[in-house]
C-alpha positions as a Markdown table, in Angstrom:
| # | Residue | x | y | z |
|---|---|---|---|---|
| 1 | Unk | -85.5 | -93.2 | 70.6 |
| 2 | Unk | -83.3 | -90.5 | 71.8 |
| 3 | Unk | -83.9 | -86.6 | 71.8 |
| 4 | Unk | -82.2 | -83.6 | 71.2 |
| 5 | Unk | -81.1 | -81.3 | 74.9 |
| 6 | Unk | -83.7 | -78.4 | 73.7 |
| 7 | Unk | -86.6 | -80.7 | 72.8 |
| 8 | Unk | -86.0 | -82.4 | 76.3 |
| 9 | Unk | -86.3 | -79.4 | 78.2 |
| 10 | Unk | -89.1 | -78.3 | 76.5 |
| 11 | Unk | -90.9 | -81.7 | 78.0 |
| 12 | Unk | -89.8 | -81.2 | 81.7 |
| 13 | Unk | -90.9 | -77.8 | 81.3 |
| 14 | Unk | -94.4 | -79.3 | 81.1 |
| 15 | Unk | -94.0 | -81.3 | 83.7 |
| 16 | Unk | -93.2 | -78.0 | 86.5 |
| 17 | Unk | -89.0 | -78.2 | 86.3 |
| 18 | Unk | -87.3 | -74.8 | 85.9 |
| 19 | Unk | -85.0 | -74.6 | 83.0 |
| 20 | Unk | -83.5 | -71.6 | 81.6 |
| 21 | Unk | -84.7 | -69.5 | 79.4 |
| 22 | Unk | -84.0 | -70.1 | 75.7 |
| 23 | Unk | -84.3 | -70.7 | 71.6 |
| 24 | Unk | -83.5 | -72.8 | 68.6 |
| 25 | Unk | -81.3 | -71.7 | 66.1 |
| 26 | Unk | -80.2 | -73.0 | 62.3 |
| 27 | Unk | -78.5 | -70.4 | 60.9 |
| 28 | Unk | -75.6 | -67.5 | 63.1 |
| 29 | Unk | -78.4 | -64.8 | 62.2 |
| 30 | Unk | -81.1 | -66.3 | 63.6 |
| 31 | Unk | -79.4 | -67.0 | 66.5 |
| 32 | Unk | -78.5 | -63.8 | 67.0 |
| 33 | Unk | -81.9 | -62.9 | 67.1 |
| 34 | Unk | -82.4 | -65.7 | 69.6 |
| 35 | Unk | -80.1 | -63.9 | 71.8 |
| 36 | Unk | -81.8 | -60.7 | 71.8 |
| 37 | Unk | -85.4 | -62.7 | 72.2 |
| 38 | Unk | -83.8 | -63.6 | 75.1 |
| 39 | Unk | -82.1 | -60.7 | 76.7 |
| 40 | Unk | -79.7 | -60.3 | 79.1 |
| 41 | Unk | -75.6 | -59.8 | 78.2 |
| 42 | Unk | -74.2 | -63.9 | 78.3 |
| 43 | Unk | -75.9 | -66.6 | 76.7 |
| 44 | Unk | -74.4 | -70.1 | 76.1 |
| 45 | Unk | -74.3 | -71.8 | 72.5 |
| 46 | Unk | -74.9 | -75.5 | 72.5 |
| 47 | Unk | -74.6 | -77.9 | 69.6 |
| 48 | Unk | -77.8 | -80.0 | 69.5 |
| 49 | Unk | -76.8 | -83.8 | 69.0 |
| 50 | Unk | -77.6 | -86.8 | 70.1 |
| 51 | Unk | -74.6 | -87.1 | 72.6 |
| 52 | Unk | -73.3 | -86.1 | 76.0 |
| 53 | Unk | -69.3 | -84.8 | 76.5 |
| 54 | Unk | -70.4 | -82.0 | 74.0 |
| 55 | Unk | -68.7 | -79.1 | 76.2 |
| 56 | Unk | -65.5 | -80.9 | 75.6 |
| 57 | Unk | -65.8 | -81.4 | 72.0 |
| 58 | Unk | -66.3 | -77.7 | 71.9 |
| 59 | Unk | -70.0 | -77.5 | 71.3 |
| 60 | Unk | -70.8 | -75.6 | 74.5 |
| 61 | Unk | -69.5 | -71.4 | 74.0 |
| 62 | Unk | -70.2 | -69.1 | 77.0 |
| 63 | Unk | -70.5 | -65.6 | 74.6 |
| 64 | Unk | -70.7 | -62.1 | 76.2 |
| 65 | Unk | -71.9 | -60.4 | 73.4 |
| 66 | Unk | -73.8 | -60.9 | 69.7 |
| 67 | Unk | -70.8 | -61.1 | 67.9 |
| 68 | Unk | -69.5 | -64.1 | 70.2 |
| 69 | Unk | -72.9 | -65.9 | 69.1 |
| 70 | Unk | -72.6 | -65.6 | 65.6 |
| 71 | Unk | -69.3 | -66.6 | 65.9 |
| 72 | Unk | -70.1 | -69.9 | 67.8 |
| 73 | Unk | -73.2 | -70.4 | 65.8 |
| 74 | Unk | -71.1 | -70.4 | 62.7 |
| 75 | Unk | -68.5 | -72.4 | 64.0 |
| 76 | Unk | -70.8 | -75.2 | 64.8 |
| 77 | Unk | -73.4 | -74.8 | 62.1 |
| 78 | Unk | -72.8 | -77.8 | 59.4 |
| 79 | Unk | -69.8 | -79.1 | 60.9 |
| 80 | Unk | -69.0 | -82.1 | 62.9 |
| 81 | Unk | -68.7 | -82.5 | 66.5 |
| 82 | Unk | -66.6 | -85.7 | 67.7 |
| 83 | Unk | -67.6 | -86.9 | 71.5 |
| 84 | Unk | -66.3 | -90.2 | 72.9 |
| 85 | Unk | -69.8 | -91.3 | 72.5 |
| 86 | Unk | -70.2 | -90.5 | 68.3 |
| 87 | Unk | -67.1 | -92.1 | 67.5 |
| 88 | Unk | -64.8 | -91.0 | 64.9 |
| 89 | Unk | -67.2 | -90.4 | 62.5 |
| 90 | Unk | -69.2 | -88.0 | 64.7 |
| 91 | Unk | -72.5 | -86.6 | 64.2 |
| 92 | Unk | -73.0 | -83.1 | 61.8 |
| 93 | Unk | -74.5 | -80.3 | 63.9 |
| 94 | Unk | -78.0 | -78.7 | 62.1 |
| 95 | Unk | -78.9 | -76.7 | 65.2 |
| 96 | Unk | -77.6 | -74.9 | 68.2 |
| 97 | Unk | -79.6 | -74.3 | 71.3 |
| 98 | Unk | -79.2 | -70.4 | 72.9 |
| 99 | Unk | -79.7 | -70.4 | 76.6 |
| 100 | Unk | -79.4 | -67.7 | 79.2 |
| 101 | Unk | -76.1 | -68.1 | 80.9 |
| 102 | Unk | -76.9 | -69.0 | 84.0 |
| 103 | Unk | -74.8 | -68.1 | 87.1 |
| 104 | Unk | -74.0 | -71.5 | 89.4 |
| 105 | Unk | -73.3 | -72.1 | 92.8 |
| 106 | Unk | -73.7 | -75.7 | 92.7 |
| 107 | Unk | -73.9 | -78.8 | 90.0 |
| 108 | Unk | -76.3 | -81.9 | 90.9 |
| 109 | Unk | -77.1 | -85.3 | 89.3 |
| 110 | Unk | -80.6 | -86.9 | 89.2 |
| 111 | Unk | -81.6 | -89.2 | 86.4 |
| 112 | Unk | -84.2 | -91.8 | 86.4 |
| 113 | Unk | -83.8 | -95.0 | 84.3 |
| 114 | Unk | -85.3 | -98.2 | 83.6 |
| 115 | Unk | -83.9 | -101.4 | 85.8 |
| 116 | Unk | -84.2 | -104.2 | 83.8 |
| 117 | Unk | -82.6 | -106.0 | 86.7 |
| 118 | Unk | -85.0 | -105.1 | 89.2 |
| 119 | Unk | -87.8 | -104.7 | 86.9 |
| 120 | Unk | -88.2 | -100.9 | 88.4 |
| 121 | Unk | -87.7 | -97.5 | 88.0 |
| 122 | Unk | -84.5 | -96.4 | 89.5 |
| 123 | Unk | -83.6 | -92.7 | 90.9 |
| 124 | Unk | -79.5 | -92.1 | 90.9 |
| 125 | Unk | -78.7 | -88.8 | 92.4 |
| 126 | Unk | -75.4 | -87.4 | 93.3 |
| 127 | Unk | -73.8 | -84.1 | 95.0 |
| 128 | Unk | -71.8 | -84.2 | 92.2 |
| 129 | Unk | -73.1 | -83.2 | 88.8 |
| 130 | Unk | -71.5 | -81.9 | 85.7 |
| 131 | Unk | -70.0 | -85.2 | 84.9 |
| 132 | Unk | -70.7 | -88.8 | 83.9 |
| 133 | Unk | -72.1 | -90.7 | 86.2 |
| 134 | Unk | -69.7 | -93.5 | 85.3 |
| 135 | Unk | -66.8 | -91.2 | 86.6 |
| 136 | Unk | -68.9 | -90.3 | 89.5 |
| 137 | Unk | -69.2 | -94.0 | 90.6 |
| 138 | Unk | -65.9 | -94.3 | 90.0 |
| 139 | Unk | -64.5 | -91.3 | 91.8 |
| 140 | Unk | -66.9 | -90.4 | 94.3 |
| 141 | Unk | -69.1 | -94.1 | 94.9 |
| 142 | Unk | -70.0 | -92.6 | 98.5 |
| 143 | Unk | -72.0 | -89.7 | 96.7 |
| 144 | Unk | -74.1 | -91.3 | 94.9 |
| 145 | Unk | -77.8 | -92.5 | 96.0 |
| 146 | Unk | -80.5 | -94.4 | 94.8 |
| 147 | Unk | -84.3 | -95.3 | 95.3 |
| 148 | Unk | -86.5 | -97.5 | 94.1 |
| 149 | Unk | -90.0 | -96.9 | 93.0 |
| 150 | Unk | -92.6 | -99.2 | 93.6 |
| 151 | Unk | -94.2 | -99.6 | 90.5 |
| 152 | Unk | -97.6 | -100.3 | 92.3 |
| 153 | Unk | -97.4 | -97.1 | 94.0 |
| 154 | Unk | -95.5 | -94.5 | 92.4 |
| 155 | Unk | -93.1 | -92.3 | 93.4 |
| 156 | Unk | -94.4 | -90.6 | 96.7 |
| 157 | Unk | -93.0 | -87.1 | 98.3 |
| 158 | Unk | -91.4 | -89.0 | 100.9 |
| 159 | Unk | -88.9 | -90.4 | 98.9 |
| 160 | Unk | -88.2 | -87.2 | 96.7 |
| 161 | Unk | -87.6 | -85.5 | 100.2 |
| 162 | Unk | -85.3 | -88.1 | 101.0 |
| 163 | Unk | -83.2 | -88.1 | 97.9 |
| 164 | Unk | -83.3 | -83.7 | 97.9 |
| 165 | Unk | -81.7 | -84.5 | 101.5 |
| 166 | Unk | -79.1 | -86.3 | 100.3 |
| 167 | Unk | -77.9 | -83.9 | 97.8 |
| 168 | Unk | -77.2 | -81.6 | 100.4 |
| 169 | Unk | -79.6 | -78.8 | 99.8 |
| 170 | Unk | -80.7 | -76.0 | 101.9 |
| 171 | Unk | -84.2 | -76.0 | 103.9 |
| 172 | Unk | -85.5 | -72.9 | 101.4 |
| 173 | Unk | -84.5 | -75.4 | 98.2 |
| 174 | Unk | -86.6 | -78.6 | 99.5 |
| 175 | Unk | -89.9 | -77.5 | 98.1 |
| 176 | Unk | -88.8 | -76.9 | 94.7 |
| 177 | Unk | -86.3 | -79.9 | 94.9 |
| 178 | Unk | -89.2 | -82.0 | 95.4 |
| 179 | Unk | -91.4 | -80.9 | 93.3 |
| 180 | Unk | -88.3 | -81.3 | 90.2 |
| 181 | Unk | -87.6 | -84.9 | 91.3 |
| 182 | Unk | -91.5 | -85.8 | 91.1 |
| 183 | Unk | -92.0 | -83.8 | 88.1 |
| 184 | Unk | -88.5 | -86.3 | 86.4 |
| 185 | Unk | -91.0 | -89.3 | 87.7 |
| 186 | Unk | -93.9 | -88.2 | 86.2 |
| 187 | Unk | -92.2 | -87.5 | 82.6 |
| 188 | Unk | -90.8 | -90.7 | 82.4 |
| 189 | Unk | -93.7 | -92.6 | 83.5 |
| 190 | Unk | -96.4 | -90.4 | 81.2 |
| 191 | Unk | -94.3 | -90.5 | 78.6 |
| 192 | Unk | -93.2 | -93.9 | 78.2 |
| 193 | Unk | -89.3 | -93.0 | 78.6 |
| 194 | Unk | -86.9 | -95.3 | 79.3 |
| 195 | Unk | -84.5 | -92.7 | 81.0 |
| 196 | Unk | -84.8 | -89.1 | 82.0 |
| 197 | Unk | -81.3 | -87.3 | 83.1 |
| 198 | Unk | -80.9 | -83.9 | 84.3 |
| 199 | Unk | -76.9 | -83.4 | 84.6 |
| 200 | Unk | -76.3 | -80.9 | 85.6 |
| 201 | Unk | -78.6 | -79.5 | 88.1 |
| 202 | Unk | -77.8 | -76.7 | 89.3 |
| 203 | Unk | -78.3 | -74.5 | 92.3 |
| 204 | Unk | -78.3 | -71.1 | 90.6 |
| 205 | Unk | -76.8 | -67.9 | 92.5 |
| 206 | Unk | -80.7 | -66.7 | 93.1 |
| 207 | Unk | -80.9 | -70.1 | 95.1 |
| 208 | Unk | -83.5 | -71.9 | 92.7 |
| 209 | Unk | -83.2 | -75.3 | 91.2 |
| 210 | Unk | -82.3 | -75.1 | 86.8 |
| 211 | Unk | -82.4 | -78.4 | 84.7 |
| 212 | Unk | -79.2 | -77.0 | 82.4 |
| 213 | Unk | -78.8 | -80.1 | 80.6 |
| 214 | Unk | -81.0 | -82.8 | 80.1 |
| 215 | Unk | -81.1 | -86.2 | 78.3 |
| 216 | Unk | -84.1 | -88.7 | 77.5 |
| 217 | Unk | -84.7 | -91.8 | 76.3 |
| 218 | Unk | -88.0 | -93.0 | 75.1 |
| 219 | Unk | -89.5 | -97.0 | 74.4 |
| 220 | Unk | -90.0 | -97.4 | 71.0 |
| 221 | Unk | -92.7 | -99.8 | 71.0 |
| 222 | Unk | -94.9 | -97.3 | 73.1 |
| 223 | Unk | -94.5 | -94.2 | 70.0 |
| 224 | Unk | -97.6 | -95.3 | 68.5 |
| 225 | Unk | -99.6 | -94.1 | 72.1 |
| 226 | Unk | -97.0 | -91.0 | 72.1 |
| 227 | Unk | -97.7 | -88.9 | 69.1 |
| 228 | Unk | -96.3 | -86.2 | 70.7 |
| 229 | Unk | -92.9 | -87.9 | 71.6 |
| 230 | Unk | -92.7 | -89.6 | 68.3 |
| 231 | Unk | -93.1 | -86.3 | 66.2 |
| 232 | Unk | -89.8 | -85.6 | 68.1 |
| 233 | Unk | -87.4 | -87.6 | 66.0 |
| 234 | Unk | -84.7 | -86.7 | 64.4 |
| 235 | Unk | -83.9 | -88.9 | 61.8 |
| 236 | Unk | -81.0 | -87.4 | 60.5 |
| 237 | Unk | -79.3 | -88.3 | 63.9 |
| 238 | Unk | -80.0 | -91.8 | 63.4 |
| 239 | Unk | -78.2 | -94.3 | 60.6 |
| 240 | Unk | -80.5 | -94.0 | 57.3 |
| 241 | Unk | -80.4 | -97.7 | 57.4 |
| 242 | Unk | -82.2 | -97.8 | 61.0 |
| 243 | Unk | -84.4 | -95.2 | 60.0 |
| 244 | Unk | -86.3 | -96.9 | 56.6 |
| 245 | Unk | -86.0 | -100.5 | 58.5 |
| 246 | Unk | -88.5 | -99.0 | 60.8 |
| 247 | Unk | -90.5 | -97.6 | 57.8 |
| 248 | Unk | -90.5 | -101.7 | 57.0 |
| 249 | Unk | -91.0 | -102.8 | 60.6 |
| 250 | Unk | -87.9 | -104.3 | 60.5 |
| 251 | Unk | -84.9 | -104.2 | 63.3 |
| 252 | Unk | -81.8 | -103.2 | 62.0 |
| 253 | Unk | -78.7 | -102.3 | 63.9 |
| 254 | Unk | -75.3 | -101.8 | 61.6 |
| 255 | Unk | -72.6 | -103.3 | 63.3 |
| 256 | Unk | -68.4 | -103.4 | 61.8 |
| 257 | Unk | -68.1 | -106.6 | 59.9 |
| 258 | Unk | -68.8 | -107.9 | 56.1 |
| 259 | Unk | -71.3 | -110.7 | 56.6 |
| 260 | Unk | -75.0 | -109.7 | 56.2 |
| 261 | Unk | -77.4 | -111.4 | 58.3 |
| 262 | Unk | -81.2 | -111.6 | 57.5 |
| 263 | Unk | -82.8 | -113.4 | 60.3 |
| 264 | Unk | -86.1 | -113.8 | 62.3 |
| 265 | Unk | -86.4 | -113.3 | 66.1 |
| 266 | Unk | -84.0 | -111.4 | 68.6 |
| 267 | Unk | -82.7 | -114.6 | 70.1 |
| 268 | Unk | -82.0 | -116.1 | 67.3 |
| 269 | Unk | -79.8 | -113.6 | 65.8 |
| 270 | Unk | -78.2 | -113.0 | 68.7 |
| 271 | Unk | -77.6 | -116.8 | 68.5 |
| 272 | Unk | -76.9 | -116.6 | 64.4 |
| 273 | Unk | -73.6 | -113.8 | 65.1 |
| 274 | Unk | -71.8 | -115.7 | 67.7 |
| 275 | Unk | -71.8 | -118.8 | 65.3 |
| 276 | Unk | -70.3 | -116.4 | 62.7 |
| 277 | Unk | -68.0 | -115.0 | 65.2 |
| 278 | Unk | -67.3 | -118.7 | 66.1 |
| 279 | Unk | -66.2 | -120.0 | 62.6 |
| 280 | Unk | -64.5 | -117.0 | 62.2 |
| 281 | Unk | -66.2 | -114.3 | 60.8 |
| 282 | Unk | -67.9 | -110.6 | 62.1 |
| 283 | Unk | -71.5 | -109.8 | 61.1 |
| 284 | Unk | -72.0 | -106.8 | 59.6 |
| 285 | Unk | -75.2 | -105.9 | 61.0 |
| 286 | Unk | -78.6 | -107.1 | 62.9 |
| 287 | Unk | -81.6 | -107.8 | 61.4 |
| 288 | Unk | -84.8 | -108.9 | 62.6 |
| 289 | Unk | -87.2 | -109.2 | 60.0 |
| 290 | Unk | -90.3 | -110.5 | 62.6 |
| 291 | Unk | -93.0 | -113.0 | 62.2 |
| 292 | Unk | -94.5 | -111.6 | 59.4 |
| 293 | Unk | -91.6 | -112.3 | 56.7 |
| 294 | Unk | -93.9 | -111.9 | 53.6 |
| 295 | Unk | -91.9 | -112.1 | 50.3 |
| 296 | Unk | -91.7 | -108.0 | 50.1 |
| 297 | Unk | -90.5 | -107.7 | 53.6 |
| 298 | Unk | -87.6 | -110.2 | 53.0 |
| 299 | Unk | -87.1 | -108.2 | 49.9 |
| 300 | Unk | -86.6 | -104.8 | 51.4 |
| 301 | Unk | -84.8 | -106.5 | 54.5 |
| 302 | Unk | -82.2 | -107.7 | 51.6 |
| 303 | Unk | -81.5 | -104.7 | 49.6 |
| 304 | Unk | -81.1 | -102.7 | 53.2 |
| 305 | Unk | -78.7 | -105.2 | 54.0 |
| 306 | Unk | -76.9 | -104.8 | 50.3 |
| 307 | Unk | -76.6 | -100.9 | 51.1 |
| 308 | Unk | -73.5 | -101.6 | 53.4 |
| 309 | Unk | -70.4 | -101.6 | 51.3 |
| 310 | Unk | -68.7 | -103.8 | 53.3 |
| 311 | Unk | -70.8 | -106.6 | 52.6 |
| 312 | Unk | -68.6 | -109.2 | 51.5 |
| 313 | Unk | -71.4 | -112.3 | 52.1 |
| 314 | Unk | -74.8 | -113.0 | 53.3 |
| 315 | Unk | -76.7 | -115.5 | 55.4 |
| 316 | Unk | -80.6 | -115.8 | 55.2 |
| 317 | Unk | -81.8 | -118.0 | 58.5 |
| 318 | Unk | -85.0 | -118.5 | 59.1 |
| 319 | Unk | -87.1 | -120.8 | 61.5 |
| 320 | Unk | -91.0 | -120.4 | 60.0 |
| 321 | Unk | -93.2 | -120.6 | 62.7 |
| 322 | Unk | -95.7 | -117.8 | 62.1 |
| 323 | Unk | -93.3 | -117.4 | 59.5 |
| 324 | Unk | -93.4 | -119.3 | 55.7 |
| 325 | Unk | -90.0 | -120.5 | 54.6 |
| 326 | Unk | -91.6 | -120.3 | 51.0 |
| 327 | Unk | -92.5 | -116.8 | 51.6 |
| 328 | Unk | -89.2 | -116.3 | 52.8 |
| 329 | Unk | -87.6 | -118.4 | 50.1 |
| 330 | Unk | -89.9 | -116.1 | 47.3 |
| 331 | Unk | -88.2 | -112.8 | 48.7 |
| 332 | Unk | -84.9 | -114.0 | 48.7 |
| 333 | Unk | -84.8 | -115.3 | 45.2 |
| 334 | Unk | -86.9 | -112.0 | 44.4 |
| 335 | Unk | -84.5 | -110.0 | 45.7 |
| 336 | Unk | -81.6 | -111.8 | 44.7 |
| 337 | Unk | -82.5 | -111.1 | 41.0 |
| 338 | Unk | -83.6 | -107.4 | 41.5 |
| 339 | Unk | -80.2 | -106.8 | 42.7 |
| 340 | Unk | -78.1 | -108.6 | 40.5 |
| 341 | Unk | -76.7 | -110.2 | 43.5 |
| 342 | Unk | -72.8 | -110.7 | 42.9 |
| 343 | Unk | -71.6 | -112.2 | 46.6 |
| 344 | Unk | -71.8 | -115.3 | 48.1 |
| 345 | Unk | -75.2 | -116.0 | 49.8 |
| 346 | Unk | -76.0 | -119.1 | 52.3 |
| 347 | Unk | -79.6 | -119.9 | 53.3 |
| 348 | Unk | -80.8 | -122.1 | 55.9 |
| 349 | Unk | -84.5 | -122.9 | 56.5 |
| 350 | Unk | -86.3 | -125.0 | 59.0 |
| 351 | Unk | -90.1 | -124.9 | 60.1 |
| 352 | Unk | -93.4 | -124.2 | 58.2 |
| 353 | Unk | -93.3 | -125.2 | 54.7 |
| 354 | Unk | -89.5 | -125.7 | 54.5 |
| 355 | Unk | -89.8 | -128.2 | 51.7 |
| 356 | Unk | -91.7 | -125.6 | 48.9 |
| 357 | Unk | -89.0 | -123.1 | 50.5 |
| 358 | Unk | -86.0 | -125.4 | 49.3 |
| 359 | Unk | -87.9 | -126.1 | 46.3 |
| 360 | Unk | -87.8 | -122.8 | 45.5 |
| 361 | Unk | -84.4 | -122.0 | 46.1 |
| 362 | Unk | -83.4 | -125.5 | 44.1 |
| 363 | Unk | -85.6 | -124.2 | 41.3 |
| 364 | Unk | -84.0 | -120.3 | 41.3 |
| 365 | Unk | -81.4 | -121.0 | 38.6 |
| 366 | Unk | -79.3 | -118.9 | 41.1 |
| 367 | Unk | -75.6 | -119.8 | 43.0 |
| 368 | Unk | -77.3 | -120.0 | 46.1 |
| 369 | Unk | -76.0 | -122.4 | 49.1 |
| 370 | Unk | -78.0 | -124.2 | 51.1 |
| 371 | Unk | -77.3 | -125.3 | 54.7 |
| 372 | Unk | -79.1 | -127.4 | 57.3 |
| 373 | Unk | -78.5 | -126.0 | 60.8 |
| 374 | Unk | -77.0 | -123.2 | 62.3 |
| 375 | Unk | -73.8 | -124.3 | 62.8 |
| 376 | Unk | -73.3 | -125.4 | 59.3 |
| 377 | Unk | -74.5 | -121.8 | 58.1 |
| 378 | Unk | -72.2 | -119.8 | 59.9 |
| 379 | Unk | -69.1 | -122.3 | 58.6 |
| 380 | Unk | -70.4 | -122.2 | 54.6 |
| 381 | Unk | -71.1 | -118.4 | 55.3 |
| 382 | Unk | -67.2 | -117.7 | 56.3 |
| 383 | Unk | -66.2 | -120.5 | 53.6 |
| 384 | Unk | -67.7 | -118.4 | 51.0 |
| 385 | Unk | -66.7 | -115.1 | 52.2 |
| 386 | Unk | -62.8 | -116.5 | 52.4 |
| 387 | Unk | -63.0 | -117.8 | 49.1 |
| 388 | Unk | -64.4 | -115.1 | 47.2 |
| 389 | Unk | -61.2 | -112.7 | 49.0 |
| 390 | Unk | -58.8 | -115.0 | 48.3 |
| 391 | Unk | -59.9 | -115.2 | 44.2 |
| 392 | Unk | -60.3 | -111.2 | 44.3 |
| 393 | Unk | -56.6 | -111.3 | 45.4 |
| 394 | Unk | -55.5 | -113.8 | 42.8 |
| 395 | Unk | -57.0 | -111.4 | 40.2 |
């Protein structure tokens, strides 16, 4: 789960890092009155979204005075904001973020993440901030430092001196440097986050130490211990779709082709779209419906996967273990019917109670093909999806 800039700060904040001074906005007016809440004669107008590049896009404005804000508020207010990260399609701004301008000497890089290759928590700090840290690696590799914490210890002082060395910073700055880096550590590791970025920060003209832009990433399956955290999605950031297959407890991620894939376990979807890639064909999405496939489950799982106009075909493939393939086979022909289902659908069962489940689907009165391994899914899935093209062009 991802957050917006404002919301981020407002969390590092808690945990002792400076960040400038400032207010949310969803309308020009109110963030004019933002501005003057704030004081002072230049304030910055960010669009909140869930991306990084937004200063290029144009959803950063340095204004100098109120009529400036309104301006950029307006300008950004309900419209969308393309980054290299949102795609085409971009993402619709519903709120700005008004910030004290801040006056810069220097621009910094720190971000923690998760290392899923080293099974630790990774510090990545760089003398040069303000800039991804892909290009960074790229362009300045030498710059760049990192530390691992040991996940039996912590994060101790020594090594947050060490890394506020290597950014270069003056004697007078280490104290507060220190206490920034540990208080990054602390958030993501009391908060469950996966990553916590603060790009830039800066070394303001006064000499302190701002977080001016900040990014986190939190672990979904630790929400339900993080009330706080969780109460900070945004769902209208997010794909619909994602958002009411969580309301099911189901894993959905929308992907670009026209084949619809219900399946259960990570692995074997994973497994499930490189066979359809393999005989030919792109999947249009992945869906984990979990061990607990109960007829209603497979039944929402369906009709989310029917939302996608694209959908040319489908493929149900499930191996019951906790699972029932009569359950399963129950919500598919349930579904099926409620939908007045008008594509091609392939189903393959194997495990618990697959007999009653091919009963069922035998005994559906509905077009439904049936397949007996994986391989032979994926090729009747394509098969079906060609076919049905080919006699909507010979109509």
């Amino acid at each position: 789960m991802d957050i917006h800039e404002y919301q981020a700060k407002e969390l590092l904040a808690k945990f002792g890092i400076a960040v400038p001074h400032g207010g949310i906005a969803d309308s020009p007016d109110q963030a004019v009155y933002r501005a003057n809440e704030i004081g002072g004669s230049r304030w910055v107008v960010k669009a909140q979204i869930h991306s990084g590049a937004r200063g290029k896009a144009g959803g950063v404005r340095l204004c100098k005075d109120e009529h400036q804000v309104r301006a950029a508020a307006k300008a950004m207010l309900g419209e969308r904001l393309v980054t290299y990260q949102t795609g085409p399609q971009g993402r619709v701004v519903h709120r700005v973020y008004i910030e004290a301008a801040t006056g810069i000497e220097r621009e910094l890089y720190l971000a923690l993440i998760l290392d899923r290759k080293s099974e630790r928590i990774v510090v990545v700090a760089s003398q040069n901030g303000g800039m991804d840290i892909e290009e960074i690696a790229r362009t300045r590799p030498e710059s760049i430092t990192r530390e691992i914490v040991e996940p039996a210890i912590g994060m101790c002082a020594f090594q947050a001196r060490q890394i506020a060395f290597s950014l270069g910073l003056a004697p007078a700055q280490m104290k507060q440097a220190v206490m920034t880096i540990l208080g990054a550590y602390r958030t993501l590791r009391e908060l469950d986050a996966t990553m916590v970025e603060i790009n830039p920060l800066v070394v303001a003209s006064d000499g302190s130490l701002l977080a001016l832009d900040a990014k986190m990433t939190f672990d979904d399956n630790a929400l339900f211990r993080r009330p706080n955290v969780s109460e900070l999605r945004d769902y209208a950031e997010e794909d619909p779709r994602e958002a009411q297959a969580a309301e099911y407890g189901l894993n959905y991620v929308a992907l670009d082709g026209n084949i619809g894939c219900i399946i259960n376990g990570a692995g074997l979807a994973m497994a499930t779209m490189d066979m359809i890639k393999h005989a030919g064909g792109e999947p249009a999405n992945f869906l984990d419906v979990g061990g607990g496939a109960s007829p209603e489950r497979v039944a929402a799982a369906f009709k989310l996967v029917l939302a996608d106009p694209k959908i040319e075909a489908m493929l149900v493939n499930i191996f019951a273990g906790i699972n029932r393939c009569d359950w399963v086979a129950q919500g598919v022909v349930q579904a099926a019917k409620e939908t007045n289902l008008k594509i091609p659908l392939v189903v393959r069962l194997a495990g618990t109670n697959v007999e009653a489940g091919r009963e069922i689907i035998k005994n559906s009165g509905l077009p439904i093909i049936t397949a007996d391994s994986l391989a032979d899914a994926a090729d009747k899935v394509v098969a079906a999806m060609r076919e049905r093209t080919a006699s909507a062009g010979r109509a």
